[in-house]
Coordinates of C-alpha atoms in Angstrom, one line a residue:
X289 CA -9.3 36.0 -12.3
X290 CA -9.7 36.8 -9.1
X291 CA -10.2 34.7 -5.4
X292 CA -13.4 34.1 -3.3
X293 CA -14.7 33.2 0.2
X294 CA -17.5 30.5 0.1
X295 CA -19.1 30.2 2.6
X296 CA -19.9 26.1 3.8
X297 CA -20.8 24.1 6.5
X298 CA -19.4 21.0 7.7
X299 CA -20.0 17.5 6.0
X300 CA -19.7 14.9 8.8
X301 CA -17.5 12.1 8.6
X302 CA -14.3 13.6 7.0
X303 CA -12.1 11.9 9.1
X304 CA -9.0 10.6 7.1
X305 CA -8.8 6.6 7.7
X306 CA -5.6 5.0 7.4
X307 CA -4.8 6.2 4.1
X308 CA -6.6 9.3 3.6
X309 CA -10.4 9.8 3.0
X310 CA -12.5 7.8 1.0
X311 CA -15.9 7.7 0.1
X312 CA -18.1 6.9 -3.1
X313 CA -18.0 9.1 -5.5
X314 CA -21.1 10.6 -5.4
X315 CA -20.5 11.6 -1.7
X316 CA -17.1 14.0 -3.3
X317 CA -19.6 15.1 -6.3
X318 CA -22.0 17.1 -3.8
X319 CA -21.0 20.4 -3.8
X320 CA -18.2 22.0 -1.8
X321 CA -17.3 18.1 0.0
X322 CA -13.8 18.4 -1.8
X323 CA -13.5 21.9 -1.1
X324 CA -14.3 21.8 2.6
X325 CA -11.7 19.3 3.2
X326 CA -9.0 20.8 1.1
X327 CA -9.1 24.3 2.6
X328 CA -8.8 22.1 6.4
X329 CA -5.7 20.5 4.8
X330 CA -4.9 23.9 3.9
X331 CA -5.8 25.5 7.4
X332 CA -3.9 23.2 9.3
X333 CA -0.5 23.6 7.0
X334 CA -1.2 27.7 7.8
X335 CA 1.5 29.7 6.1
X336 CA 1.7 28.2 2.0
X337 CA 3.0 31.3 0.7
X338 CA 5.8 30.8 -2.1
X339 CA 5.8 26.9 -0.9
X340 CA 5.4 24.1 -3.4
X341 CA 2.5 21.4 -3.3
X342 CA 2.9 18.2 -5.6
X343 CA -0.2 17.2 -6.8
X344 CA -1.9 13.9 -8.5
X345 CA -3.8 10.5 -8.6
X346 CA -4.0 7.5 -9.6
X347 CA -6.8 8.3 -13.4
X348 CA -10.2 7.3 -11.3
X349 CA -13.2 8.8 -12.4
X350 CA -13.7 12.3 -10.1
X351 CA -9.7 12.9 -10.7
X352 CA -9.6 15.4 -13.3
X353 CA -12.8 17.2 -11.6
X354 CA -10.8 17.2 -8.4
X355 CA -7.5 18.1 -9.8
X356 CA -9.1 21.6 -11.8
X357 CA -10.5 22.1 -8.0
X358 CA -7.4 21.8 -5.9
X359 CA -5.2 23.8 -8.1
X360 CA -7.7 27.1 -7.7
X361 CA -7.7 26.6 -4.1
X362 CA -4.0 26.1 -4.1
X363 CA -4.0 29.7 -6.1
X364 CA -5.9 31.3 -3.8
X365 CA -4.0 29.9 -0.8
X366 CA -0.6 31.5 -1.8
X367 CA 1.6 28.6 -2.8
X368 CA 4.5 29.6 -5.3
X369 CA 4.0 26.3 -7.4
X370 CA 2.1 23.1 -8.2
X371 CA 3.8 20.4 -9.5
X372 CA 0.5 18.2 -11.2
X373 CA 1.5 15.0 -12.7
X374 CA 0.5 14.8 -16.9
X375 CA -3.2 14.1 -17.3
X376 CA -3.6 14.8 -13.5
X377 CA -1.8 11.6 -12.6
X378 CA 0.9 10.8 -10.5
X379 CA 1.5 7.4 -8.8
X380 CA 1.6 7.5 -5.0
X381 CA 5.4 6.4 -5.1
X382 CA 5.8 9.4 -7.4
X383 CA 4.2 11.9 -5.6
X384 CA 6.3 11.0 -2.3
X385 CA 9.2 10.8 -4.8
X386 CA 8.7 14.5 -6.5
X387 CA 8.0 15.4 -2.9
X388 CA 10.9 14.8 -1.9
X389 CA 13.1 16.1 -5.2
X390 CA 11.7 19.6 -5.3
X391 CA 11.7 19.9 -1.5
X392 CA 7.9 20.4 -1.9
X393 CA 5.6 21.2 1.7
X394 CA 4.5 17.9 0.9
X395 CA 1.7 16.7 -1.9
X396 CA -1.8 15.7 -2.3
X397 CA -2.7 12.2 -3.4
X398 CA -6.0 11.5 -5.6
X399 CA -6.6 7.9 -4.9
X400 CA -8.8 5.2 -3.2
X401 CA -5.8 2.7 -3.9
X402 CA -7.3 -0.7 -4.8
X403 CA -10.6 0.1 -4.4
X404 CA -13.1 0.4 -7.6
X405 CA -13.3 3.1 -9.4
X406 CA -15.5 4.7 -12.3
X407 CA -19.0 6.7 -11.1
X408 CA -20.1 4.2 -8.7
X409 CA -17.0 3.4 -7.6
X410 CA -14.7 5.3 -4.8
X411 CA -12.6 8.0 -4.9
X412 CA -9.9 9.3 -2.1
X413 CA -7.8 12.2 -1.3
X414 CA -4.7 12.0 1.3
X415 CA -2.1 14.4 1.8
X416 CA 1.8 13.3 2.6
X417 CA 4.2 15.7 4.0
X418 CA 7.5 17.3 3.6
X419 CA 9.2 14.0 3.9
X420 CA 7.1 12.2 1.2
X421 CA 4.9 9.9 3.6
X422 CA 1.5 10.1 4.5
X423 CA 0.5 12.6 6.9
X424 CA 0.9 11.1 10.5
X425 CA -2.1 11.0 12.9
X426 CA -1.4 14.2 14.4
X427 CA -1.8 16.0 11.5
X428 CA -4.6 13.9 10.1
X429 CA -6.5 14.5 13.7
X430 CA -6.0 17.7 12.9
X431 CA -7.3 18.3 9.8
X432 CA -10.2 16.1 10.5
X433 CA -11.2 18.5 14.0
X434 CA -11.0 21.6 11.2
X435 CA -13.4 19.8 9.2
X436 CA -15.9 19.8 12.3
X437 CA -15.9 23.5 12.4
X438 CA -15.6 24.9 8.8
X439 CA -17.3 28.2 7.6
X440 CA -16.0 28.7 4.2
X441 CA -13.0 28.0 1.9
X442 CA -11.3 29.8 -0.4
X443 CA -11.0 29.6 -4.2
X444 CA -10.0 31.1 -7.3
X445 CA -12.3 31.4 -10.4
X446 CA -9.9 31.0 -13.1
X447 CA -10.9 28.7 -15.8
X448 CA -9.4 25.5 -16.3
X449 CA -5.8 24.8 -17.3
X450 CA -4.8 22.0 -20.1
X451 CA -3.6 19.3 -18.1
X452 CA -2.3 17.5 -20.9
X453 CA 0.2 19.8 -21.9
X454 CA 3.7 19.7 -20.6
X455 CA 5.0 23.1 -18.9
X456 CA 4.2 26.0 -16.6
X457 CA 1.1 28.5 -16.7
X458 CA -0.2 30.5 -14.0
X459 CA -3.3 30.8 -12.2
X460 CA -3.6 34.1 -9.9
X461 CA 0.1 34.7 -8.7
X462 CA 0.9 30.8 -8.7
X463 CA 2.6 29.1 -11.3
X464 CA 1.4 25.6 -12.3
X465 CA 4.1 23.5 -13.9
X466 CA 3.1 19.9 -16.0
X467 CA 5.6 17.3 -15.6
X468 CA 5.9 14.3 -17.1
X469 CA 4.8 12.0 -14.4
X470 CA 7.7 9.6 -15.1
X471 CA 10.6 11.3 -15.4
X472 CA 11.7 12.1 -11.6
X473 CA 10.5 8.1 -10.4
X474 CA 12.6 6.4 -13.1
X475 CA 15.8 8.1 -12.8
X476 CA 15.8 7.4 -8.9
X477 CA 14.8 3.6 -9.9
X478 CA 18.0 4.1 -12.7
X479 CA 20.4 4.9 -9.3
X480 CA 19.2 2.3 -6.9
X481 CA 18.9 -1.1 -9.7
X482 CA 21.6 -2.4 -12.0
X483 CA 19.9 -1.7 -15.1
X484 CA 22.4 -3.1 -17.2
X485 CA 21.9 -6.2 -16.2
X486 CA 18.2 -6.4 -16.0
X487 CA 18.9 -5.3 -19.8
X488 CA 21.0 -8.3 -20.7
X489 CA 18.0 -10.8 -18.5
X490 CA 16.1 -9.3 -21.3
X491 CA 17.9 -9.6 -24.4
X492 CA 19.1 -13.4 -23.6
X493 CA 15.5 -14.3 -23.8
X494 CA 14.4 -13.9 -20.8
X495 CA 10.3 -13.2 -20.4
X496 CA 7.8 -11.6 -18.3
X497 CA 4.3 -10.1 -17.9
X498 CA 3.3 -6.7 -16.1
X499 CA 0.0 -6.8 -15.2
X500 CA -0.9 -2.7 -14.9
X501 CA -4.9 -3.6 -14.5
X502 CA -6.0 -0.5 -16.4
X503 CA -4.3 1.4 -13.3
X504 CA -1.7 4.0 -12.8
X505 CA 1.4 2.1 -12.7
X506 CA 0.7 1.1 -16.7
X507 CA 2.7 4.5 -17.8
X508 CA 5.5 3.5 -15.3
X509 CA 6.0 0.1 -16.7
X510 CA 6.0 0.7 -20.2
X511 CA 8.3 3.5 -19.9
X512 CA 10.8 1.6 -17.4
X513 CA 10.3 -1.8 -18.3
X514 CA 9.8 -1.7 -22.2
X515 CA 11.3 1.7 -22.3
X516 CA 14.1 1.7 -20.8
X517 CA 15.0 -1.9 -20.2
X518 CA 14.3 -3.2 -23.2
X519 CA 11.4 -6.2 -22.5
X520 CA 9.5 -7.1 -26.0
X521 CA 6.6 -4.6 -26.8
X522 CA 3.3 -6.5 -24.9
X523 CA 5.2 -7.6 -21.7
X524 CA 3.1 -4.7 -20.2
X525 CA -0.5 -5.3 -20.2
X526 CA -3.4 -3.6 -19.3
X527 CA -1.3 -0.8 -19.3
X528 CA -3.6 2.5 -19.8
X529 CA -5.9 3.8 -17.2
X530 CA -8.7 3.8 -17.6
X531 CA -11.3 6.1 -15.2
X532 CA -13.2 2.9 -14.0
X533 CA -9.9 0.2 -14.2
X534 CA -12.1 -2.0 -17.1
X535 CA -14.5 -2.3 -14.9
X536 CA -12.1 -4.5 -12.5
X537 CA -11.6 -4.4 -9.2
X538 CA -7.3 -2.9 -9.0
X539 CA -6.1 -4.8 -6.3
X540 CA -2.9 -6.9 -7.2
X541 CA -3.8 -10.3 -5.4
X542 CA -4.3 -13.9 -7.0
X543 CA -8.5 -13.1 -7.2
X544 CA -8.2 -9.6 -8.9
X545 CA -5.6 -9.9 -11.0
X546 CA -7.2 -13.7 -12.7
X547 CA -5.9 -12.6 -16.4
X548 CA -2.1 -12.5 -15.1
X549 CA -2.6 -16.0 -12.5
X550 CA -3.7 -17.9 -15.8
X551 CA -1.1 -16.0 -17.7
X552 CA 1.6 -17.7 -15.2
X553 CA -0.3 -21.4 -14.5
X554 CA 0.4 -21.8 -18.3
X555 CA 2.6 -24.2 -19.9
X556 CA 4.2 -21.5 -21.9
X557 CA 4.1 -18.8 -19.2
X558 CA 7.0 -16.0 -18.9
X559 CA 10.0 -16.8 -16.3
X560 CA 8.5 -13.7 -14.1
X561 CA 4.8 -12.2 -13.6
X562 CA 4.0 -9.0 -11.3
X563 CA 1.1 -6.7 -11.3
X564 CA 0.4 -3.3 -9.1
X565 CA -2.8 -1.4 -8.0
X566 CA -4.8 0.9 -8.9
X567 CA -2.2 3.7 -7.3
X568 CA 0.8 1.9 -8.0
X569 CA 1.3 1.9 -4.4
X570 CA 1.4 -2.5 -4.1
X571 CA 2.9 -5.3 -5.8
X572 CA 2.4 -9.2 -6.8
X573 CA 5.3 -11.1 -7.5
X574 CA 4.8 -14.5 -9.2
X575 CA 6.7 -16.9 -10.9
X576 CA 6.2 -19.8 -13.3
X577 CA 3.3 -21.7 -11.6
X578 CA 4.3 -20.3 -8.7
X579 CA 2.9 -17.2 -6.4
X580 CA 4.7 -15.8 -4.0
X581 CA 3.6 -14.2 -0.5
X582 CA 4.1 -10.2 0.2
X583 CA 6.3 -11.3 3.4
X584 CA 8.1 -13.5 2.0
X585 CA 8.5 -11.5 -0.5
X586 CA 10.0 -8.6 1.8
X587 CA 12.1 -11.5 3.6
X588 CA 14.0 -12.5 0.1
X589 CA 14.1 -9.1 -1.1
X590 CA 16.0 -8.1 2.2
X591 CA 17.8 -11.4 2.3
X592 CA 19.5 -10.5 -1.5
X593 CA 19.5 -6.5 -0.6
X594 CA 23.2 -6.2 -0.9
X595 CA 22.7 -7.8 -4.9
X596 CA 21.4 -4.1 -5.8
X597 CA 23.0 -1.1 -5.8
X598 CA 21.3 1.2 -4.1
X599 CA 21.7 -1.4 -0.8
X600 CA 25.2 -2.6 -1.0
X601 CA 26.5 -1.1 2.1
X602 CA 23.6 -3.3 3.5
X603 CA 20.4 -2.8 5.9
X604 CA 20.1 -0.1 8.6
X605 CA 16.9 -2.4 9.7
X606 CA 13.9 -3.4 8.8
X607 CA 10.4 -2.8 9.6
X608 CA 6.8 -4.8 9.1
X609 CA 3.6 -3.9 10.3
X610 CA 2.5 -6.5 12.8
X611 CA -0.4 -8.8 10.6
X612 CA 3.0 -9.3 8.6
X613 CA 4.7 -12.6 8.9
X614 CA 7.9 -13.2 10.9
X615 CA 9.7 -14.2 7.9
X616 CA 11.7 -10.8 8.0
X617 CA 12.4 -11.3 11.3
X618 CA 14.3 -14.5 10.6
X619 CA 16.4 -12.4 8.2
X620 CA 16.6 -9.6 10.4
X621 CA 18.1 -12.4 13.3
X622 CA 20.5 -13.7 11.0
X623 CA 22.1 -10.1 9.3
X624 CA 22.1 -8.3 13.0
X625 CA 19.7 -5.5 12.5
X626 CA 16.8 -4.9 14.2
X627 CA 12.8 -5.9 13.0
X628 CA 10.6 -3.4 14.1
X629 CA 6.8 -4.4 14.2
X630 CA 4.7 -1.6 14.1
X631 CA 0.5 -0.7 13.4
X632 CA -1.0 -1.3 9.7
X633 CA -0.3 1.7 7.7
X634 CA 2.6 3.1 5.8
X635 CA 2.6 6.3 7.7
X636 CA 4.2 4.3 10.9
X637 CA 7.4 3.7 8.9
X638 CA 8.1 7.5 8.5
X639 CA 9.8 8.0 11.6
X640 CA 11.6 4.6 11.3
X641 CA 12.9 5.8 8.0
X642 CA 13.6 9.1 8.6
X643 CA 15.6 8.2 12.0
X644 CA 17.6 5.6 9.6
X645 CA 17.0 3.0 11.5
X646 CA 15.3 1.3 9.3
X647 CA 16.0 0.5 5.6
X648 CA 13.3 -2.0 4.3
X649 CA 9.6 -2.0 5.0
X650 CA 6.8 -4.1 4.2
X651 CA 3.3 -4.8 4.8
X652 CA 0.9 -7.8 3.9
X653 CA -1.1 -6.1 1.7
X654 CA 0.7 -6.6 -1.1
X655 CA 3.0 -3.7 -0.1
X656 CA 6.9 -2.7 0.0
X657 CA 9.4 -0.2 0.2
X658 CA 12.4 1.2 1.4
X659 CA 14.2 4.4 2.4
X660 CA 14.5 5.7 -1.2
X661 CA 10.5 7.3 -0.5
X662 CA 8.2 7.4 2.1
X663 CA 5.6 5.2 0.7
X664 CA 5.3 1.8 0.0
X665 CA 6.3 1.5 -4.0
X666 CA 4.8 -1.5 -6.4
X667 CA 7.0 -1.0 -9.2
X668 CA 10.2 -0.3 -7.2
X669 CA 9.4 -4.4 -5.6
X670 CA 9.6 -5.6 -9.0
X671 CA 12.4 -4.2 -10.6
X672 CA 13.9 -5.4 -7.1
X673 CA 12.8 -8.7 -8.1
X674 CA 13.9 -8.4 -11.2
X675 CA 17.7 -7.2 -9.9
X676 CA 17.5 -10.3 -8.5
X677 CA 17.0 -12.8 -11.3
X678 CA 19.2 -11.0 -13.3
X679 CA 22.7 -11.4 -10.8
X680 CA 21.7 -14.2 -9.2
X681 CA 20.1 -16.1 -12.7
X682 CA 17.9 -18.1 -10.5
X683 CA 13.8 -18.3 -11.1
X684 CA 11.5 -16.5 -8.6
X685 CA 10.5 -20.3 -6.9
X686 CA 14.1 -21.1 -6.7
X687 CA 15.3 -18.3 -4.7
X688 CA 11.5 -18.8 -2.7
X689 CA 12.7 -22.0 -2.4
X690 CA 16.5 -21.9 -0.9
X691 CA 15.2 -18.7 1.3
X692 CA 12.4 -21.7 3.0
X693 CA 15.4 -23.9 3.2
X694 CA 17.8 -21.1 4.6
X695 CA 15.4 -19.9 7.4
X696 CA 12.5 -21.8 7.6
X697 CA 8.7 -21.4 5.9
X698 CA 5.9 -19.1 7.5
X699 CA 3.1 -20.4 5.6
X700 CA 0.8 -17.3 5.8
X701 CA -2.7 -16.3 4.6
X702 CA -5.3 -13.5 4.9
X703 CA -9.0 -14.2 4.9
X704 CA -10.9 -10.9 4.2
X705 CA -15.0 -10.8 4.9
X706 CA -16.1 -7.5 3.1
X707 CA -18.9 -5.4 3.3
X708 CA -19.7 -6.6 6.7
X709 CA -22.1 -5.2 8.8
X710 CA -19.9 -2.1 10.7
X711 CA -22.0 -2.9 13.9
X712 CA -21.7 -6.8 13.7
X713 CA -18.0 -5.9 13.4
X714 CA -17.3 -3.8 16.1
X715 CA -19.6 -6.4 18.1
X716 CA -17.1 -9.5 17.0
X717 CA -14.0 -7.4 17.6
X718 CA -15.3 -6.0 21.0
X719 CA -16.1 -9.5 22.5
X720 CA -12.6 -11.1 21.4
X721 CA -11.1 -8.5 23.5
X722 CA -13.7 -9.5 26.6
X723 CA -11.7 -13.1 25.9
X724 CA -8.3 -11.9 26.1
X725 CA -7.3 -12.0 29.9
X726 CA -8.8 -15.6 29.9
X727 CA -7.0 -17.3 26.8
X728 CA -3.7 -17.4 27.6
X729 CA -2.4 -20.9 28.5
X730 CA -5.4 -22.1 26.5
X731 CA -5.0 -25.4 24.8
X732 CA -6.8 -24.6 21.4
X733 CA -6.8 -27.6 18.8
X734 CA -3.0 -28.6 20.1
X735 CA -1.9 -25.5 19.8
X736 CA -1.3 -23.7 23.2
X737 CA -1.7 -20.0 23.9
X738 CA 1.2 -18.2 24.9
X739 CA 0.0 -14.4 24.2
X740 CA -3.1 -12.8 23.5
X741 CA -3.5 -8.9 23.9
X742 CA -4.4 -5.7 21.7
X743 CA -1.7 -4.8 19.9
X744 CA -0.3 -1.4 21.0
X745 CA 2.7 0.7 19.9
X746 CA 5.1 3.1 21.1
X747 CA 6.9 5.2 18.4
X748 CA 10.5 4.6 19.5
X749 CA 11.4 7.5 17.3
X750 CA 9.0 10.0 18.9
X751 CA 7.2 8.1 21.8
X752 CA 3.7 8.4 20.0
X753 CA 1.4 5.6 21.3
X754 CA -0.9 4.2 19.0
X755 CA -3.5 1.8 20.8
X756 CA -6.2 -1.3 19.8
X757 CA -3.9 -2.1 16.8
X758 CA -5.6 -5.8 16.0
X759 CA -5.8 -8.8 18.2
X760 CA -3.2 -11.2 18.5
X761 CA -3.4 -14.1 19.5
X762 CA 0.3 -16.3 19.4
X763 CA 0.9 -19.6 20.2
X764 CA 3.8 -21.4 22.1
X765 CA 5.0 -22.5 19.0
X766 CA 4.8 -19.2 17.2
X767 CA 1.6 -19.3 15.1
X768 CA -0.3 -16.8 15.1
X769 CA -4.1 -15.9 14.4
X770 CA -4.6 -11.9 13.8
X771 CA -7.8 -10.1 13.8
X772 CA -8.2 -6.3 12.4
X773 CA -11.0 -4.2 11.1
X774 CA -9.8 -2.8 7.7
X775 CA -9.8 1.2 7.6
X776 CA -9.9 1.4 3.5
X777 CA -13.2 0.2 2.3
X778 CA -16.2 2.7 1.6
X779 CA -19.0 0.0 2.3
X780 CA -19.6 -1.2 5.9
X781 CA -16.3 -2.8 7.3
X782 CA -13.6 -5.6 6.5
X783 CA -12.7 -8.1 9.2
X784 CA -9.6 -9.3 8.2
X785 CA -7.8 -12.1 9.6
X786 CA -4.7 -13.1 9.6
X787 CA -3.3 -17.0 10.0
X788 CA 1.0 -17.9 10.2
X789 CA 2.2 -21.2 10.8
X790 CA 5.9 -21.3 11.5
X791 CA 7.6 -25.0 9.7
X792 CA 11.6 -25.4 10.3
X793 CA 11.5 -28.7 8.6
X794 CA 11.9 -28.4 4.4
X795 CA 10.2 -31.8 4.0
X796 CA 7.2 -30.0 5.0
X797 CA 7.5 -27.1 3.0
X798 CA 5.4 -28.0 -0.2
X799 CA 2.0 -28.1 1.6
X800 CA -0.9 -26.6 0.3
X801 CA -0.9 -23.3 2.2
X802 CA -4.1 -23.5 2.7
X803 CA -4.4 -27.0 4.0
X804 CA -1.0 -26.1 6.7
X805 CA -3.1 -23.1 8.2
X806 CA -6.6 -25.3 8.1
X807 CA -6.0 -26.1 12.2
X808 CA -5.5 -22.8 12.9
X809 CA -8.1 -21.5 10.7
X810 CA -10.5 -23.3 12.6
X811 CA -9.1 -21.7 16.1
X812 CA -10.1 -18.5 14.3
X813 CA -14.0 -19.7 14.1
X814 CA -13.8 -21.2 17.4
X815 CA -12.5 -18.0 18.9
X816 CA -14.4 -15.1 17.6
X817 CA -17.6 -17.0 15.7
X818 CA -17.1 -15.7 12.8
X819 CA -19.9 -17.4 11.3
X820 CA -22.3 -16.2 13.6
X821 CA -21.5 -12.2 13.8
X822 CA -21.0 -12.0 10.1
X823 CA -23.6 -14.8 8.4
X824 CA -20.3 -15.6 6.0
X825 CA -19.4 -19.3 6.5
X826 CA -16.7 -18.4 4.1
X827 CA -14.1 -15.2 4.0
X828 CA -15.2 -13.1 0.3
X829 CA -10.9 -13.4 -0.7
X830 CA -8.2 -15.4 0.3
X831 CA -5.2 -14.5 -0.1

C-alpha cells in the first residue's frame, strides 16, 4: 500500500445545498468528482490525525463505490479510525448518533434522502460534525470555496476491504472497524422509550405496519420493532434496501408510500401505520383510516412528552422551522417554553440543541427529532408514537382528535411543483418579493394581510443571520400562505408552497383539509401566478 497525490481540477457546482450535495449519479461516476470534494471536506477539517470519522449511507446505487473511495482517502489523510456502518450503511440518525458515542470529528453521510435512487437516480454526500448535526453554513461555505480552487487530492491505493464483515482491519496506518449498524441507535432508543410497555401493546393484540420502502430504516425496524419489541414477523415491510428503493420513489408521504395508505384505508387495517425514507432521516405516522400531519404530529408528540422516559423532567423548548404549522406553538404557549422558528433545514437546530434551549424539533417534511441526536430521526417519531398508544391506550385519531379539541386545529398542506424550470422559478419568487412592501393591509378573498416579508433569521445562539428564508405572507387571522424554492432536488427546482388555516371551533374540525385551505389556495394563484410562471395548473404532490 502506499498514498498518492492526484492531481484534479475543479468540477463546478459543488456547492452543498441544504442537506449536502447532490447530483445524478452519473455526475459522482466521472472520475475524481467524489474525490475532489472529499479531500475539500478534508482540507477544511485540517488536522485528522489519530481522529475518528463515522462513515455511511443510506444502500443507493454509487454507495458501496463511494464508501471503498472515502475510506482510502480517509487512510491517506491520517485519521486513527473509521467507524463504516455493515454493508456501507448507516441511517442518518445513526451516523449523528455513533457521532456522538465514540466522540468521532464528526461523520460523512452517503445519501440523497428521499430522492430516487438506482443508476439514474441521485446520489448525495454531506458531512455532520463533532456534535452529530449537519455541517452549518460556515463550514459548508467553506468547503464549497475549496472546491473552487482544488489541485489534487490524496489517496491511498489499497485494495478494497470486505464491508460485510464485522470487525477492524487496517488500511495504511488507519484502522477500519465494521459495526453493526444497529447496535449503538437501538440501545439509545432502549433509554429514552418504555419498551416494556410498547412490549405488552404488542402482545395484547395490538397491530401495526412499518413501511421501510426498500430504504435504510428496514434493518432498524425489524431489529427494534420485531426484534426487540416483539411485533408479529411481517409488521415490517419492504424492509431490505435495495440500491434503486424497488424502483419507488423513498419519500414517506401519502403519494409515495400508496402500498401502506391502502394498507391503513382498509377495513381490516392495523391500529398504527408509519413508514420512513430512503435515509431514515423522516417519518409518516397514520392511523386507522386516518393520516396525520408532520406538525401536528410534533405538536402531540410534545404535548404527551412527559409519557416517555427519556422526557419526563419535561421540555427545555421547542423549535420548528418556519413553513411549519403553529400547532407547536400552541403547545409551546400552554407548557411555558419557548417556540423558536427558524430557516428549513436541520442544521439550524444545532445550536438550539446544543445551547439546551430547546428539546423537541420538527419540520414539515415529514421530519422530527429531539435533543437525543443532531438530526431529525424517522424511527425515533414512531416508537414515540408508539410510547404513546401504549400508556395512554388511546388510537393515533383519538389522541389527533382531543389534541384539535385541546388547542385548536391548523389545517395545513404543502403543494410541491417539481422539476420546474430553475429560471421560471427564481422569476416567480423574485416578483413576489417586488409585491411585498405593497400587500400588507391587502384584503385578499376576506382574508386581510397583516405581514408579508422574506423570512430572515438571527441565530440567537450565535447571532448568525441567515437571509431570503421563503415568503410569508400571514393574515390577520393567522393563516398563512408560504412560498420557498426547495434546495434537495437534482432536476431544475421545487416551488413549494405552503397553506395553514387556523380553526378554534371543534365543530369545524372534520373538514376535508383540502377543501378548509381551498380560499387560501386560491390567494396563492392570485398572488404569485403560479400557473403562468410554471405552465402547472396543478402542484405534482400534495401533501
Amino acid at each position: 500500500m502506499s498514498i498518492t497525490t492526484v492531481n484534479t481540477t475543479p468540477f463546478p457546482g459543488q456547492r452543498p445545498g441544504t442537506s449536502g450535495l447532490r447530483k445524478k449519479v452519473a455526475v459522482f461516476q466521472q472520475a475524481g468528482y467524489l474525490e475532489n470534494f472529499v479531500q475539500s471536506v478534508f482540507d477544511t477539517l485540517g488536522d485528522c490525525g489519530g481522529k475518528t470519522l463515522v462513515l455511511g449511507g443510506d444502500g443507493r446505487f454509487h454507495n458501496r463505490v463511494a464508501v471503498q473511495t472515502i475510506l482510502r482517502m480517509a487512510a491517506a489523510h491520517g485519521f486513527a479510525r473509521v467507524l463504516v456502518g455493515q454493508g456501507g450503511i448507516l441511517s442518518t440518525p445513526a451516523v449523528s448518533c455513533v457521532i456522538r458515542k465514540h466522540g468521532a470529528l464528526g461523520g460523512i453521510v452517503l445519501s440523497a434522502s428521499h430522492n430516487p435512487g438506482g443508476p439514474d437516480g441521485d446520489f448525495g454526500i454531506k458531512y455532520n460534525i463533532a456534535n452529530g448535526g449537519p455541517a452549518p453554513e460556515n463550514v459548508t461555505e467553506a468547503i464549497f470555496q475549496r472546491t473552487e480552487t482544488i489541485a489534487h487530492y490524496r489517496i491511498s491505493d489499497a485494495a478494497d476491504i470486505d464491508v460485510n464483515r464485522l470487525g477492524p482491519t487496517r488500511i495504511e496506518q488507519t484502522e477500519v472497524t465494521v459495526i453493526d449498524p444497529v447496535a449503538d441507535y437501538a440501545a439509545l432508543m432502549e433509554r429514552l422509550f418504555d419498551f416494556d410497555a410498547i412490549r405488552q401493546l404488542f402482545a395484547g393484540g395490538f397491530r401495526m405496519c412499518f413501511d421501510g420502502m426498500h430504504a435504510v430504516s428496514g434493518p432498524y425496524a425489524k431489529a427494534i420493532i420485531e426484534g426487540q419489541l416483539g411485533a408479529p414477523a411481517g409488521t415490517v415491510i419492504n424492509a431490505v434496501p435495495l440500491e434503486d428503493f424497488g424502483g419507488h420513489h423513498p419519500d414517506p408521504n401519502p403519494v409515495n408510500a400508496a402500498q401502506l395508505i391502502e394498507i391503513m384505508a382498509a377495513d381490516n387495517a392495523p391500529d398504527f401505520g408509519a413508514a420512513s425514507d430512503g435515509d431514515g432521516d423522516r417519518n409518516m405516522i397514520l392511523g386507522r383510516k386516518f393520516d396525520v400531519t408532520p406538525s401536528d404530529s410534533l405538536a402531540v408528540l410534545a404535548a404527551h412528552a412527559t409519557l416517555a422516559p427519556g422526557y419526563r423532567a419535561g421540555l427545555k423548548g421547542i423549535a420548528r422551522s418556519m413553513p411549519t404549522s403553529r400547532a407547536a406553538d400552541r403547545v409551546a404557549e400552554a407548557l411555558g417554553i419557548p417556540c423558536f422558528e427558524t430557516p428549513t433545514g436541520w442544521k439550524f437546530f444545532g445550536n438550539l440543541l446544543d445551547a439546551g434551549m430547546a428539546t423537541l424539533c420538527g419540520e414539515e417534511s415529514y421530519g422530527t427529532g429531539s435533543d437525543h441526536i443532531r438530526e431529525k430521526d424517522g424511527l425515533w417519531a414512531v416508537l414515540f408514537w408508539l410510547n404513546l398508544l401504549a400508556v395512554t391506550g388511546k388510537s393515533v385519531e383519538q389522541l389527533v382528535s382531543e389534541h384539535w379539541k385541546r388547542f385548536g386545529r391548523n389545517y395545513y398542506s404543502r403543494h410541491d411543483y417539481e422539476a420546474v424550470e430553475t429560471e421560471a422559478a427564481n422569476e416567480l419568487m423574485a416578483s413576489l418579493r417586488i409585491k411585498l412592501a405593497t400587500l400588507k393591509g391587502q384584503d385578499l378573498g376576506h382574508h386581510v394581510v397583516a405581514l408579508a416579508d422574506d423570512f430572515d433569521y438571527t441565530d440567537p445562539v450565535d447571532g448568525a443571520v441567515a437571509s431570503r428564508q421563503g415568503i410569508r405572507i400571514v393574515m390577520t387571522n393567522g393563516s398563512r400562505v408560504v412560498f420557498r424554492l426547495s434546495g434537495t432536488g437534482t432536476e431544475g427546482a421545487t416551488l413549494r408552497v405552503y397553506l395553514e388555516r387556523y380553526e378554534p371551533d371543534p365543530a369545524f374540525h372534520q373538514l376535508p383539509t383540502q377543501q378548509a385551505l381551498y380560499p387560501l389556495a386560491l390567494i396563492a394563484e392570485q398572488v404569485a401566478g403560479i400557473a403562468d410562471w410554471t405552465g402547472r395548473a396543478h402542484p405534482t404532490v400534495t401533501t
